[in-house]
Amino acid sequence: MSTTAVKNTTAKGVTPKPGGLARSRRNEALGLVIPTLIPILALSVIPLFIGVATAFTDSRLARHHETQFIGFENFIKLGSDTQFWQSFGIGMIWAVTVTALQLIGGLSLALLLNTDLRFRGITRVLALIPWAMPPVVVAVMWQMIYSPTNGPLNWLIESLGGPENINWLGDFGLALPAVILVGVWVGMPQNTVVLLAGLQQVPGELLEAAAVDGASTWRRFVSVTLPALRPVIFSIASLSFIWNFNSFGIVYVMTEGGPGGRTMLPMLFTYLEAFKSRNTGGAAAMGDVIVIFLIVILVIALWRQLRPERSPR
């Protein structure tokens, strides 16, 4: 074989075909994505479609019940269900208040932990403890704190000369603020961690330049830190609102929606409709309404976050 023929053979063996390389990369990507997609499809997407389809039926948790397609009847009934819309309003008060207080508290704690605080490592670990506790444990612990007979909160108030035997979770006016406080306490560490990560990305040069120009601490926070944190704040606020609106476990364990429905959140109302009233078709319609509402909130949040900023004229 001549020298030229050998060179041509070697070149053909080493140089990959462009189409074969692209196909190989595509197969590798599919091999990584498919194992991730399977549980999402099986545990999230398919149940979501089943829930949407159930809302158009008269499905009930009953033996020998033949499910029939009834069109939009469940949604028409839901439109005049005042108890559901009342729970929706309570859910909005709960989600907006808890999200705002979590954000303010988380930002304050993150600013504190971002300083040269003594025992900063231990403080950061302690700040994360509420996040590590299961919701049921948190709810039982706060039930004991709020106990009207032997709770430490009432003991403290009585020791300071305040009123006796306050029924925090049984009073119509106190129950919702009491569970809101628990929601803020348990969700604040998550906001703190995200905002602390954002604070550590704020360029130190900008803060130093502002200090050299004579800007006060508050001015540096308003003019440098807050604008740099804006994408992080917007993202964590949007996600916290969705998570809080879907809250269930803490309120269910603490009050079961009482007293008199004062803490009846939409997800709790839907659960009771499905498993106590056994009206799974109506509960699915409620779930669809909640999902559509949250999708609208998410789309608005993403649109505001991703839209291009207008250039100054």
JSON list of N, CA and C in Angstrom, two decimals, residues 91-161:
[
{"chain": "A", "resi": 91, "resn": "GLY", "atom": "N", "xyz": [-57.30, 32.47, 51.95]},
{"chain": "A", "resi": 91, "resn": "GLY", "atom": "CA", "xyz": [-56.02, 32.02, 51.39]},
{"chain": "A", "resi": 91, "resn": "GLY", "atom": "C", "xyz": [-55.20, 33.17, 50.84]},
{"chain": "A", "resi": 92, "resn": "MET", "atom": "N", "xyz": [-55.87, 34.16, 50.23]},
{"chain": "A", "resi": 92, "resn": "MET", "atom": "CA", "xyz": [-55.14, 35.33, 49.71]},
{"chain": "A", "resi": 92, "resn": "MET", "atom": "C", "xyz": [-54.55, 36.14, 50.86]},
{"chain": "A", "resi": 93, "resn": "ILE", "atom": "N", "xyz": [-55.36, 36.35, 51.93]},
{"chain": "A", "resi": 93, "resn": "ILE", "atom": "CA", "xyz": [-54.84, 37.09, 53.09]},
{"chain": "A", "resi": 93, "resn": "ILE", "atom": "C", "xyz": [-53.64, 36.36, 53.69]},
{"chain": "A", "resi": 94, "resn": "TRP", "atom": "N", "xyz": [-53.78, 35.04, 53.84]},
{"chain": "A", "resi": 94, "resn": "TRP", "atom": "CA", "xyz": [-52.71, 34.21, 54.39]},
{"chain": "A", "resi": 94, "resn": "TRP", "atom": "C", "xyz": [-51.46, 34.28, 53.52]},
{"chain": "A", "resi": 95, "resn": "ALA", "atom": "N", "xyz": [-51.62, 34.06, 52.20]},
{"chain": "A", "resi": 95, "resn": "ALA", "atom": "CA", "xyz": [-50.45, 33.97, 51.33]},
{"chain": "A", "resi": 95, "resn": "ALA", "atom": "C", "xyz": [-49.74, 35.32, 51.21]},
{"chain": "A", "resi": 96, "resn": "VAL", "atom": "N", "xyz": [-50.50, 36.41, 51.04]},
{"chain": "A", "resi": 96, "resn": "VAL", "atom": "CA", "xyz": [-49.87, 37.73, 50.88]},
{"chain": "A", "resi": 96, "resn": "VAL", "atom": "C", "xyz": [-49.16, 38.14, 52.17]},
{"chain": "A", "resi": 97, "resn": "THR", "atom": "N", "xyz": [-49.86, 37.97, 53.31]},
{"chain": "A", "resi": 97, "resn": "THR", "atom": "CA", "xyz": [-49.26, 38.39, 54.59]},
{"chain": "A", "resi": 97, "resn": "THR", "atom": "C", "xyz": [-48.04, 37.56, 54.93]},
{"chain": "A", "resi": 98, "resn": "VAL", "atom": "N", "xyz": [-48.17, 36.25, 54.82]},
{"chain": "A", "resi": 98, "resn": "VAL", "atom": "CA", "xyz": [-47.04, 35.37, 55.17]},
{"chain": "A", "resi": 98, "resn": "VAL", "atom": "C", "xyz": [-45.86, 35.62, 54.24]},
{"chain": "A", "resi": 99, "resn": "THR", "atom": "N", "xyz": [-46.12, 35.77, 52.94]},
{"chain": "A", "resi": 99, "resn": "THR", "atom": "CA", "xyz": [-45.03, 36.00, 51.99]},
{"chain": "A", "resi": 99, "resn": "THR", "atom": "C", "xyz": [-44.31, 37.32, 52.28]},
{"chain": "A", "resi": 100, "resn": "ALA", "atom": "N", "xyz": [-45.10, 38.38, 52.53]},
{"chain": "A", "resi": 100, "resn": "ALA", "atom": "CA", "xyz": [-44.48, 39.69, 52.80]},
{"chain": "A", "resi": 100, "resn": "ALA", "atom": "C", "xyz": [-43.64, 39.66, 54.08]},
{"chain": "A", "resi": 101, "resn": "LEU", "atom": "N", "xyz": [-44.19, 39.05, 55.14]},
{"chain": "A", "resi": 101, "resn": "LEU", "atom": "CA", "xyz": [-43.45, 39.01, 56.41]},
{"chain": "A", "resi": 101, "resn": "LEU", "atom": "C", "xyz": [-42.24, 38.08, 56.32]},
{"chain": "A", "resi": 102, "resn": "GLN", "atom": "N", "xyz": [-42.38, 36.97, 55.59]},
{"chain": "A", "resi": 102, "resn": "GLN", "atom": "CA", "xyz": [-41.22, 36.10, 55.39]},
{"chain": "A", "resi": 102, "resn": "GLN", "atom": "C", "xyz": [-40.11, 36.85, 54.66]},
{"chain": "A", "resi": 103, "resn": "LEU", "atom": "N", "xyz": [-40.49, 37.65, 53.66]},
{"chain": "A", "resi": 103, "resn": "LEU", "atom": "CA", "xyz": [-39.49, 38.38, 52.88]},
{"chain": "A", "resi": 103, "resn": "LEU", "atom": "C", "xyz": [-38.80, 39.44, 53.73]},
{"chain": "A", "resi": 104, "resn": "ILE", "atom": "N", "xyz": [-39.59, 40.20, 54.50]},
{"chain": "A", "resi": 104, "resn": "ILE", "atom": "CA", "xyz": [-38.99, 41.24, 55.34]},
{"chain": "A", "resi": 104, "resn": "ILE", "atom": "C", "xyz": [-38.11, 40.62, 56.42]},
{"chain": "A", "resi": 105, "resn": "GLY", "atom": "N", "xyz": [-38.64, 39.59, 57.09]},
{"chain": "A", "resi": 105, "resn": "GLY", "atom": "CA", "xyz": [-37.84, 38.93, 58.13]},
{"chain": "A", "resi": 105, "resn": "GLY", "atom": "C", "xyz": [-36.61, 38.24, 57.58]},
{"chain": "A", "resi": 106, "resn": "GLY", "atom": "N", "xyz": [-36.78, 37.58, 56.42]},
{"chain": "A", "resi": 106, "resn": "GLY", "atom": "CA", "xyz": [-35.64, 36.89, 55.81]},
{"chain": "A", "resi": 106, "resn": "GLY", "atom": "C", "xyz": [-34.56, 37.86, 55.37]},
{"chain": "A", "resi": 107, "resn": "LEU", "atom": "N", "xyz": [-34.96, 39.02, 54.81]},
{"chain": "A", "resi": 107, "resn": "LEU", "atom": "CA", "xyz": [-33.98, 40.02, 54.38]},
{"chain": "A", "resi": 107, "resn": "LEU", "atom": "C", "xyz": [-33.25, 40.61, 55.59]},
{"chain": "A", "resi": 108, "resn": "SER", "atom": "N", "xyz": [-34.00, 40.88, 56.65]},
{"chain": "A", "resi": 108, "resn": "SER", "atom": "CA", "xyz": [-33.36, 41.43, 57.86]},
{"chain": "A", "resi": 108, "resn": "SER", "atom": "C", "xyz": [-32.34, 40.43, 58.42]},
{"chain": "A", "resi": 109, "resn": "LEU", "atom": "N", "xyz": [-32.74, 39.17, 58.49]},
{"chain": "A", "resi": 109, "resn": "LEU", "atom": "CA", "xyz": [-31.83, 38.15, 59.03]},
{"chain": "A", "resi": 109, "resn": "LEU", "atom": "C", "xyz": [-30.64, 37.93, 58.11]},
{"chain": "A", "resi": 110, "resn": "ALA", "atom": "N", "xyz": [-30.88, 37.98, 56.80]},
{"chain": "A", "resi": 110, "resn": "ALA", "atom": "CA", "xyz": [-29.77, 37.81, 55.84]},
{"chain": "A", "resi": 110, "resn": "ALA", "atom": "C", "xyz": [-28.77, 38.94, 55.96]},
{"chain": "A", "resi": 111, "resn": "LEU", "atom": "N", "xyz": [-29.27, 40.19, 56.12]},
{"chain": "A", "resi": 111, "resn": "LEU", "atom": "CA", "xyz": [-28.35, 41.32, 56.29]},
{"chain": "A", "resi": 111, "resn": "LEU", "atom": "C", "xyz": [-27.52, 41.16, 57.56]},
{"chain": "A", "resi": 112, "resn": "LEU", "atom": "N", "xyz": [-28.15, 40.64, 58.62]},
{"chain": "A", "resi": 112, "resn": "LEU", "atom": "CA", "xyz": [-27.42, 40.42, 59.86]},
{"chain": "A", "resi": 112, "resn": "LEU", "atom": "C", "xyz": [-26.36, 39.33, 59.70]},
{"chain": "A", "resi": 113, "resn": "LEU", "atom": "N", "xyz": [-26.73, 38.25, 59.04]},
{"chain": "A", "resi": 113, "resn": "LEU", "atom": "CA", "xyz": [-25.79, 37.14, 58.86]},
{"chain": "A", "resi": 113, "resn": "LEU", "atom": "C", "xyz": [-24.70, 37.45, 57.85]},
{"chain": "A", "resi": 114, "resn": "ASN", "atom": "N", "xyz": [-24.89, 38.51, 57.05]},
{"chain": "A", "resi": 114, "resn": "ASN", "atom": "CA", "xyz": [-23.88, 38.87, 56.05]},
{"chain": "A", "resi": 114, "resn": "ASN", "atom": "C", "xyz": [-22.80, 39.78, 56.64]},
{"chain": "A", "resi": 115, "resn": "THR", "atom": "N", "xyz": [-22.96, 40.17, 57.90]},
{"chain": "A", "resi": 115, "resn": "THR", "atom": "CA", "xyz": [-21.95, 41.01, 58.54]},
{"chain": "A", "resi": 115, "resn": "THR", "atom": "C", "xyz": [-20.91, 40.13, 59.24]},
{"chain": "A", "resi": 116, "resn": "ASP", "atom": "N", "xyz": [-19.91, 40.78, 59.79]},
{"chain": "A", "resi": 116, "resn": "ASP", "atom": "CA", "xyz": [-18.87, 40.04, 60.52]},
{"chain": "A", "resi": 116, "resn": "ASP", "atom": "C", "xyz": [-19.35, 39.72, 61.93]},
{"chain": "A", "resi": 117, "resn": "LEU", "atom": "N", "xyz": [-20.43, 39.01, 62.01]},
{"chain": "A", "resi": 117, "resn": "LEU", "atom": "CA", "xyz": [-21.04, 38.67, 63.29]},
{"chain": "A", "resi": 117, "resn": "LEU", "atom": "C", "xyz": [-20.21, 37.61, 63.99]},
{"chain": "A", "resi": 118, "resn": "ARG", "atom": "N", "xyz": [-20.09, 37.75, 65.31]},
{"chain": "A", "resi": 118, "resn": "ARG", "atom": "CA", "xyz": [-19.37, 36.73, 66.07]},
{"chain": "A", "resi": 118, "resn": "ARG", "atom": "C", "xyz": [-20.20, 35.45, 66.10]},
{"chain": "A", "resi": 119, "resn": "PHE", "atom": "N", "xyz": [-19.54, 34.30, 66.03]},
{"chain": "A", "resi": 119, "resn": "PHE", "atom": "CA", "xyz": [-20.20, 33.00, 65.95]},
{"chain": "A", "resi": 119, "resn": "PHE", "atom": "C", "xyz": [-21.20, 32.96, 64.77]},
{"chain": "A", "resi": 120, "resn": "ARG", "atom": "N", "xyz": [-20.75, 33.53, 63.65]},
{"chain": "A", "resi": 120, "resn": "ARG", "atom": "CA", "xyz": [-21.63, 33.62, 62.49]},
{"chain": "A", "resi": 120, "resn": "ARG", "atom": "C", "xyz": [-22.05, 32.24, 61.98]},
{"chain": "A", "resi": 121, "resn": "GLY", "atom": "N", "xyz": [-21.13, 31.27, 62.00]},
{"chain": "A", "resi": 121, "resn": "GLY", "atom": "CA", "xyz": [-21.46, 29.93, 61.52]},
{"chain": "A", "resi": 121, "resn": "GLY", "atom": "C", "xyz": [-22.55, 29.28, 62.34]},
{"chain": "A", "resi": 122, "resn": "ILE", "atom": "N", "xyz": [-22.43, 29.37, 63.68]},
{"chain": "A", "resi": 122, "resn": "ILE", "atom": "CA", "xyz": [-23.44, 28.77, 64.55]},
{"chain": "A", "resi": 122, "resn": "ILE", "atom": "C", "xyz": [-24.78, 29.49, 64.38]},
{"chain": "A", "resi": 123, "resn": "THR", "atom": "N", "xyz": [-24.72, 30.81, 64.25]},
{"chain": "A", "resi": 123, "resn": "THR", "atom": "CA", "xyz": [-25.96, 31.59, 64.06]},
{"chain": "A", "resi": 123, "resn": "THR", "atom": "C", "xyz": [-26.67, 31.18, 62.79]},
{"chain": "A", "resi": 124, "resn": "ARG", "atom": "N", "xyz": [-25.92, 30.94, 61.71]},
{"chain": "A", "resi": 124, "resn": "ARG", "atom": "CA", "xyz": [-26.54, 30.53, 60.46]},
{"chain": "A", "resi": 124, "resn": "ARG", "atom": "C", "xyz": [-27.21, 29.16, 60.61]},
{"chain": "A", "resi": 125, "resn": "VAL", "atom": "N", "xyz": [-26.56, 28.26, 61.32]},
{"chain": "A", "resi": 125, "resn": "VAL", "atom": "CA", "xyz": [-27.17, 26.93, 61.54]},
{"chain": "A", "resi": 125, "resn": "VAL", "atom": "C", "xyz": [-28.44, 27.05, 62.37]},
{"chain": "A", "resi": 126, "resn": "LEU", "atom": "N", "xyz": [-28.41, 27.88, 63.43]},
{"chain": "A", "resi": 126, "resn": "LEU", "atom": "CA", "xyz": [-29.59, 28.05, 64.27]},
{"chain": "A", "resi": 126, "resn": "LEU", "atom": "C", "xyz": [-30.74, 28.67, 63.48]},
{"chain": "A", "resi": 127, "resn": "ALA", "atom": "N", "xyz": [-30.40, 29.57, 62.56]},
{"chain": "A", "resi": 127, "resn": "ALA", "atom": "CA", "xyz": [-31.45, 30.22, 61.76]},
{"chain": "A", "resi": 127, "resn": "ALA", "atom": "C", "xyz": [-32.15, 29.24, 60.84]},
{"chain": "A", "resi": 128, "resn": "LEU", "atom": "N", "xyz": [-31.50, 28.13, 60.53]},
{"chain": "A", "resi": 128, "resn": "LEU", "atom": "CA", "xyz": [-32.10, 27.16, 59.60]},
{"chain": "A", "resi": 128, "resn": "LEU", "atom": "C", "xyz": [-32.95, 26.11, 60.30]},
{"chain": "A", "resi": 129, "resn": "ILE", "atom": "N", "xyz": [-32.94, 26.07, 61.63]},
{"chain": "A", "resi": 129, "resn": "ILE", "atom": "CA", "xyz": [-33.64, 25.01, 62.35]},
{"chain": "A", "resi": 129, "resn": "ILE", "atom": "C", "xyz": [-35.13, 24.93, 62.01]},
{"chain": "A", "resi": 130, "resn": "PRO", "atom": "N", "xyz": [-35.87, 26.06, 61.97]},
{"chain": "A", "resi": 130, "resn": "PRO", "atom": "CA", "xyz": [-37.30, 25.93, 61.63]},
{"chain": "A", "resi": 130, "resn": "PRO", "atom": "C", "xyz": [-37.55, 25.28, 60.28]},
{"chain": "A", "resi": 131, "resn": "TRP", "atom": "N", "xyz": [-36.63, 25.52, 59.33]},
{"chain": "A", "resi": 131, "resn": "TRP", "atom": "CA", "xyz": [-36.79, 24.95, 58.00]},
{"chain": "A", "resi": 131, "resn": "TRP", "atom": "C", "xyz": [-36.59, 23.43, 58.02]},
{"chain": "A", "resi": 132, "resn": "ALA", "atom": "N", "xyz": [-35.77, 22.94, 58.95]},
{"chain": "A", "resi": 132, "resn": "ALA", "atom": "CA", "xyz": [-35.46, 21.51, 59.00]},
{"chain": "A", "resi": 132, "resn": "ALA", "atom": "C", "xyz": [-36.53, 20.70, 59.72]},
{"chain": "A", "resi": 133, "resn": "MET", "atom": "N", "xyz": [-37.46, 21.37, 60.39]},
{"chain": "A", "resi": 133, "resn": "MET", "atom": "CA", "xyz": [-38.46, 20.65, 61.18]},
{"chain": "A", "resi": 133, "resn": "MET", "atom": "C", "xyz": [-39.65, 20.28, 60.29]},
{"chain": "A", "resi": 134, "resn": "PRO", "atom": "N", "xyz": [-40.16, 19.05, 60.43]},
{"chain": "A", "resi": 134, "resn": "PRO", "atom": "CA", "xyz": [-41.35, 18.65, 59.66]},
{"chain": "A", "resi": 134, "resn": "PRO", "atom": "C", "xyz": [-42.55, 19.52, 60.03]},
{"chain": "A", "resi": 135, "resn": "PRO", "atom": "N", "xyz": [-43.44, 19.83, 59.07]},
{"chain": "A", "resi": 135, "resn": "PRO", "atom": "CA", "xyz": [-44.59, 20.70, 59.35]},
{"chain": "A", "resi": 135, "resn": "PRO", "atom": "C", "xyz": [-45.47, 20.20, 60.50]},
{"chain": "A", "resi": 136, "resn": "VAL", "atom": "N", "xyz": [-45.66, 18.89, 60.60]},
{"chain": "A", "resi": 136, "resn": "VAL", "atom": "CA", "xyz": [-46.51, 18.37, 61.67]},
{"chain": "A", "resi": 136, "resn": "VAL", "atom": "C", "xyz": [-45.88, 18.63, 63.04]},
{"chain": "A", "resi": 137, "resn": "VAL", "atom": "N", "xyz": [-44.57, 18.46, 63.13]},
{"chain": "A", "resi": 137, "resn": "VAL", "atom": "CA", "xyz": [-43.88, 18.73, 64.40]},
{"chain": "A", "resi": 137, "resn": "VAL", "atom": "C", "xyz": [-43.98, 20.22, 64.75]},
{"chain": "A", "resi": 138, "resn": "VAL", "atom": "N", "xyz": [-43.82, 21.07, 63.74]},
{"chain": "A", "resi": 138, "resn": "VAL", "atom": "CA", "xyz": [-43.96, 22.52, 63.97]},
{"chain": "A", "resi": 138, "resn": "VAL", "atom": "C", "xyz": [-45.36, 22.84, 64.48]},
{"chain": "A", "resi": 139, "resn": "ALA", "atom": "N", "xyz": [-46.37, 22.25, 63.85]},
{"chain": "A", "resi": 139, "resn": "ALA", "atom": "CA", "xyz": [-47.75, 22.55, 64.24]},
{"chain": "A", "resi": 139, "resn": "ALA", "atom": "C", "xyz": [-48.03, 22.08, 65.67]},
{"chain": "A", "resi": 140, "resn": "VAL", "atom": "N", "xyz": [-47.58, 20.89, 66.03]},
{"chain": "A", "resi": 140, "resn": "VAL", "atom": "CA", "xyz": [-47.80, 20.39, 67.39]},
{"chain": "A", "resi": 140, "resn": "VAL", "atom": "C", "xyz": [-47.06, 21.24, 68.41]},
{"chain": "A", "resi": 141, "resn": "MET", "atom": "N", "xyz": [-45.83, 21.65, 68.08]},
{"chain": "A", "resi": 141, "resn": "MET", "atom": "CA", "xyz": [-45.05, 22.48, 69.00]},
{"chain": "A", "resi": 141, "resn": "MET", "atom": "C", "xyz": [-45.76, 23.81, 69.26]},
{"chain": "A", "resi": 142, "resn": "TRP", "atom": "N", "xyz": [-46.28, 24.45, 68.19]},
{"chain": "A", "resi": 142, "resn": "TRP", "atom": "CA", "xyz": [-46.96, 25.74, 68.37]},
{"chain": "A", "resi": 142, "resn": "TRP", "atom": "C", "xyz": [-48.33, 25.57, 69.02]},
{"chain": "A", "resi": 143, "resn": "GLN", "atom": "N", "xyz": [-48.95, 24.41, 68.84]},
{"chain": "A", "resi": 143, "resn": "GLN", "atom": "CA", "xyz": [-50.18, 24.14, 69.60]},
{"chain": "A", "resi": 143, "resn": "GLN", "atom": "C", "xyz": [-49.90, 24.17, 71.08]},
{"chain": "A", "resi": 144, "resn": "MET", "atom": "N", "xyz": [-48.78, 23.59, 71.48]},
{"chain": "A", "resi": 144, "resn": "MET", "atom": "CA", "xyz": [-48.40, 23.60, 72.90]},
{"chain": "A", "resi": 144, "resn": "MET", "atom": "C", "xyz": [-48.06, 25.01, 73.37]},
{"chain": "A", "resi": 145, "resn": "ILE", "atom": "N", "xyz": [-47.39, 25.80, 72.52]},
{"chain": "A", "resi": 145, "resn": "ILE", "atom": "CA", "xyz": [-47.06, 27.18, 72.89]},
{"chain": "A", "resi": 145, "resn": "ILE", "atom": "C", "xyz": [-48.33, 28.01, 73.05]},
{"chain": "A", "resi": 146, "resn": "TYR", "atom": "N", "xyz": [-49.32, 27.78, 72.17]},
{"chain": "A", "resi": 146, "resn": "TYR", "atom": "CA", "xyz": [-50.56, 28.55, 72.20]},
{"chain": "A", "resi": 146, "resn": "TYR", "atom": "C", "xyz": [-51.58, 28.00, 73.18]},
{"chain": "A", "resi": 147, "resn": "SER", "atom": "N", "xyz": [-51.27, 26.95, 73.88]},
{"chain": "A", "resi": 147, "resn": "SER", "atom": "CA", "xyz": [-52.25, 26.32, 74.78]},
{"chain": "A", "resi": 147, "resn": "SER", "atom": "C", "xyz": [-52.84, 27.35, 75.75]},
{"chain": "A", "resi": 148, "resn": "PRO", "atom": "N", "xyz": [-54.20, 27.45, 75.83]},
{"chain": "A", "resi": 148, "resn": "PRO", "atom": "CA", "xyz": [-54.80, 28.47, 76.70]},
{"chain": "A", "resi": 148, "resn": "PRO", "atom": "C", "xyz": [-54.65, 28.17, 78.19]},
{"chain": "A", "resi": 149, "resn": "THR", "atom": "N", "xyz": [-54.37, 26.91, 78.54]},
{"chain": "A", "resi": 149, "resn": "THR", "atom": "CA", "xyz": [-54.32, 26.56, 79.97]},
{"chain": "A", "resi": 149, "resn": "THR", "atom": "C", "xyz": [-52.89, 26.50, 80.51]},
{"chain": "A", "resi": 150, "resn": "ASN", "atom": "N", "xyz": [-51.98, 25.84, 79.79]},
{"chain": "A", "resi": 150, "resn": "ASN", "atom": "CA", "xyz": [-50.63, 25.70, 80.31]},
{"chain": "A", "resi": 150, "resn": "ASN", "atom": "C", "xyz": [-49.55, 26.03, 79.28]},
{"chain": "A", "resi": 151, "resn": "GLY", "atom": "N", "xyz": [-49.88, 26.88, 78.30]},
{"chain": "A", "resi": 151, "resn": "GLY", "atom": "CA", "xyz": [-48.89, 27.26, 77.28]},
{"chain": "A", "resi": 151, "resn": "GLY", "atom": "C", "xyz": [-47.92, 28.31, 77.81]},
{"chain": "A", "resi": 152, "resn": "PRO", "atom": "N", "xyz": [-46.68, 28.28, 77.37]},
{"chain": "A", "resi": 152, "resn": "PRO", "atom": "CA", "xyz": [-45.70, 29.26, 77.85]},
{"chain": "A", "resi": 152, "resn": "PRO", "atom": "C", "xyz": [-46.02, 30.69, 77.41]},
{"chain": "A", "resi": 153, "resn": "LEU", "atom": "N", "xyz": [-46.71, 30.86, 76.28]},
{"chain": "A", "resi": 153, "resn": "LEU", "atom": "CA", "xyz": [-47.04, 32.21, 75.83]},
{"chain": "A", "resi": 153, "resn": "LEU", "atom": "C", "xyz": [-48.03, 32.88, 76.79]},
{"chain": "A", "resi": 154, "resn": "ASN", "atom": "N", "xyz": [-49.08, 32.14, 77.16]},
{"chain": "A", "resi": 154, "resn": "ASN", "atom": "CA", "xyz": [-50.05, 32.70, 78.11]},
{"chain": "A", "resi": 154, "resn": "ASN", "atom": "C", "xyz": [-49.40, 32.92, 79.48]},
{"chain": "A", "resi": 155, "resn": "TRP", "atom": "N", "xyz": [-48.50, 32.02, 79.87]},
{"chain": "A", "resi": 155, "resn": "TRP", "atom": "CA", "xyz": [-47.81, 32.18, 81.15]},
{"chain": "A", "resi": 155, "resn": "TRP", "atom": "C", "xyz": [-47.01, 33.49, 81.16]},
{"chain": "A", "resi": 156, "resn": "LEU", "atom": "N", "xyz": [-46.32, 33.78, 80.04]},
{"chain": "A", "resi": 156, "resn": "LEU", "atom": "CA", "xyz": [-45.54, 35.01, 79.95]},
{"chain": "A", "resi": 156, "resn": "LEU", "atom": "C", "xyz": [-46.45, 36.25, 80.01]},
{"chain": "A", "resi": 157, "resn": "ILE", "atom": "N", "xyz": [-47.55, 36.19, 79.27]},
{"chain": "A", "resi": 157, "resn": "ILE", "atom": "CA", "xyz": [-48.47, 37.35, 79.25]},
{"chain": "A", "resi": 157, "resn": "ILE", "atom": "C", "xyz": [-49.08, 37.57, 80.63]},
{"chain": "A", "resi": 158, "resn": "GLU", "atom": "N", "xyz": [-49.47, 36.48, 81.30]},
{"chain": "A", "resi": 158, "resn": "GLU", "atom": "CA", "xyz": [-50.04, 36.62, 82.64]},
{"chain": "A", "resi": 158, "resn": "GLU", "atom": "C", "xyz": [-48.99, 37.13, 83.64]},
{"chain": "A", "resi": 159, "resn": "SER", "atom": "N", "xyz": [-47.74, 36.70, 83.46]},
{"chain": "A", "resi": 159, "resn": "SER", "atom": "CA", "xyz": [-46.68, 37.17, 84.36]},
{"chain": "A", "resi": 159, "resn": "SER", "atom": "C", "xyz": [-46.44, 38.66, 84.21]},
{"chain": "A", "resi": 160, "resn": "LEU", "atom": "N", "xyz": [-46.68, 39.18, 83.00]},
{"chain": "A", "resi": 160, "resn": "LEU", "atom": "CA", "xyz": [-46.51, 40.62, 82.77]},
{"chain": "A", "resi": 160, "resn": "LEU", "atom": "C", "xyz": [-47.76, 41.42, 83.09]},
{"chain": "A", "resi": 161, "resn": "GLY", "atom": "N", "xyz": [-48.77, 40.75, 83.65]},
{"chain": "A", "resi": 161, "resn": "GLY", "atom": "CA", "xyz": [-49.99, 41.45, 84.05]},
{"chain": "A", "resi": 161, "resn": "GLY", "atom": "C", "xyz": [-51.05, 41.50, 82.97]}
]
